[in-house]
């Protein structure tokens, strides 16, 4: 690769793949609305032309700053809704029934008002009606934030669709808010768009506290200025007709409203309500049913619009189970026949162990809460060494502590399943938020060569099935297997096909037959690096496992030949596994202008974005990797069929054009770096660390703008 | 092969184990190192109790002392510095049928592995825990350990250890749910054997701190005690250690101590002027975590499959 030196004036300009771009930093107060900078391709490789052309763009960027400043001066909060096409009549509010293929509903409140329960039931009802569903909870940063705090939003997002849902989607269509303040944090998270319908509790308008009345008034003006369709509703007042304290029960009224707006089956909804309160008295169930009915009738009478989301027959699940990815992983542990999970609490992984603590006994298992992460993996390695392949579940900081033990398991060839539910790093980072930041440390973060199997679940269903596969791989290849998931999969809830577990899935009973004394404990097959493992209790198999360099007899051996052989054999196992693997499937056409490569939880959002772009006629496809070590075969061949290959990831990379960042020193995102080394191809990346899942709309924009840069590619405007 | 029972009838066992059946590679410890004697005691206790070599696992960390598993011909796990106990507990958690021993050093157990020491004692799983306390880091060549006596020079503190040493006995005796705490010196074979045997018989975690000579780096520590036996106090009791008079004569300072008396044990441990030897504390009834972790072991695969389906039912739409 050659870089041309550019001398002279390149103010506002930067070059990417032979094309000049213009970029202007956004002033700090406007960043909430516009991001860090505004940029645009100048569609030229000539610096002189670019110098000329930049001024028009800069002017336009500046006028956008002014616009935003003007709205902010009008009392609008920093957040601004993405502009959409203006039309006189807000589509969302048009009277009558409209058919849609998917909709996103959010219910937000102060914590403790039952918004999550309301959304969960909505999700269950929709799942039962055959809709695809993705539910994700909105969790405030504090355990019990004060009431009516902007950052205290607690609630839930429910995405319902005709087809199977694979991600949380873009901006919400309909929001129910128990107070106006909690909407602010959602707005600054860009959860809403212009036109989003907000059904807002209006009791605050009449609050005895003047400050609250003013807040409410100001907020209404803010929301209107931002293009939200706010409909004020006397929810509290209506509930008071039925219950003396609607703080408990308002959520069921709201559920009734939403079920009316979305034509949900009321019998199913009421059955679910009864299920939730089954431990309470008949009276409690009746009150909640009454609230539900009241909400339903209220919406019928007072809300003119409604939506139908017909369930597609082809995506209907045969027999569904509803769960989040952490529960799925916990169930996967059980179905894999693993009997021991040793863990130390860490967000966002812990809920997997919470679930296991409840049900693990059903398959004869036990959760050990260790004194720290090192002890947890040590405990698991002990059980595994003794013939009961165990599992440890953690997140980034815990992985860091386990590193030395993972090296021991590699060195001494102890099968082990490690589940890493990734969160934002480094250090304590973003404990509750998603990131795909542990790939490199998982692959390489150990002293010496530490080859191991690393796989990444891309769906909630895979969170289940991959554990079963991991246990088998760990035992077949006598190695630790790391399964990466993340906070997005861990906390996203959806109906998935119920796995049909069979007896073969479980670990076979402990083998305690005699060991052939002539077979060494590391009787490596030169071709595959594989060997059978003596289990304590097997007569004749006695050996001393050691983390020191050792020979086939597991005797400490510092000589060159033994050390080299051990290293070779442990690495050979990955080559042996690679030989059994198939190339990944390409989503979309097998060749084209742009190929997106992803891994982990971004699958749904990437494929949805690719499908949207393809519907516009863009020649973009995607590939999603499940195995990162060994890497899946055939990548170079697949990549060479596209003009440009780019990873999309939720981890850090330098953005081209940032201060001091050059082609030479640019730091790539993690998978991109690995793939560049693996294929020797010029693989680009787009990555961000937003602390929330990537949304299809964002990825779609990235696809459009990258296609503009590719010479000869069909861009969207062309 | 044969053993005569008390009633003179002949008991034919299918296997009878000799010392050789437990003996592994030739130890590489220095001449005069206390580790040799401890290893011999372990071999003898294994032989005397006729535990099957294939059912025995010796677990260790890293250090001179942690080489012990290599000198056994049982199963062994020579793992990471400081981390023997979590591994040993993990082994025991799902394999209560295995006889688990742990060999660890003062650095291994009381420094880098200190968290595991405290928690393993509380878990009280059925493990025989031998701490080879030579008051120094041996393998890495003479650095200060948590138990290096004040003023003893080391390579990290050439003008002598700066702080008074940690008292492992009083720390251990302060942990909840302990069940067996003992102390011995490596050079008295009868006492060594007697205590390690009792430790092994005990169901629960038996903590044995062994004052171990490292003549290469800190000869003075062992010598001071050997030269002045009055600095040690032998504790005997019908519920504790019983030794014959010959042994008692070697420890002129001896006393009766009831090992069920925790307060008395703590007082003995606190007294810096004399080193208590024997069994300080024994409670055969403390809850054992391995009894809790090993639940469900007898479930058949059909049982597990039924349980699995029940679990999935909880999530059925
Ligand atoms: C993580 C780690 N840190 C440091 C070491 C180096 N190291 C090996 S053994 C040891 C100390 C051994 O002292 P002790 O436990 O008292 O055993 P001894 O050799 O005295 O029997 C140290 C510091 C290591 N192996 N691993
Ligand atoms: S250095 Fe000390 S502890 Fe280590 S083997 Fe030699 S004498 Fe024993
Ligand atoms: Mg030592």
GROMACS .gro file of N, CA, C and O and ligand atoms in nm, chain B residues 105-107 132-138 145, ligand 3:
model
   45
  823UNK      N    1   0.265  -2.424   5.010
  823UNK     CA    2   0.371  -2.361   5.089
  823UNK      C    3   0.320  -2.238   5.163
  823UNK      O    4   0.204  -2.199   5.148
  824UNK      N    5   0.407  -2.176   5.241
  824UNK     CA    6   0.366  -2.057   5.315
  824UNK      C    7   0.336  -1.940   5.221
  824UNK      O    8   0.243  -1.862   5.244
  825UNK      N    9   0.412  -1.930   5.112
  825UNK     CA   10   0.381  -1.825   5.014
  825UNK      C   11   0.256  -1.862   4.937
  825UNK      O   12   0.166  -1.781   4.917
  850UNK      N   13   0.337  -2.660   5.399
  850UNK     CA   14   0.480  -2.676   5.425
  850UNK      C   15   0.535  -2.536   5.454
  850UNK      O   16   0.565  -2.461   5.362
  851UNK      N   17   0.545  -2.502   5.582
  851UNK     CA   18   0.584  -2.365   5.617
  851UNK      C   19   0.731  -2.358   5.654
  851UNK      O   20   0.771  -2.387   5.766
  852UNK      N   21   0.811  -2.319   5.555
  852UNK     CA   22   0.955  -2.304   5.582
  852UNK      C   23   0.992  -2.158   5.611
  852UNK      O   24   1.109  -2.124   5.624
  853UNK      N   25   0.892  -2.072   5.617
  853UNK     CA   26   0.918  -1.932   5.651
  853UNK      C   27   0.994  -1.857   5.542
  853UNK      O   28   1.056  -1.753   5.569
  854UNK      N   29   0.988  -1.906   5.421
  854UNK     CA   30   1.064  -1.843   5.313
  854UNK      C   31   1.007  -1.886   5.179
  854UNK      O   32   0.937  -1.987   5.172
  855UNK      N   33   1.033  -1.809   5.075
  855UNK     CA   34   1.003  -1.855   4.940
  855UNK      C   35   1.124  -1.936   4.896
  855UNK      O   36   1.232  -1.881   4.874
  856UNK      N   37   1.106  -2.067   4.887
  856UNK     CA   38   1.219  -2.154   4.853
  856UNK      C   39   1.246  -2.157   4.704
  856UNK      O   40   1.355  -2.121   4.658
  863UNK      N   41   0.860  -1.438   5.312
  863UNK     CA   42   0.724  -1.491   5.304
  863UNK      C   43   0.643  -1.430   5.418
  863UNK      O   44   0.700  -1.365   5.506
 1038LIG    MG1   45   0.792  -2.151   5.164
   0.00000   0.00000   0.00000
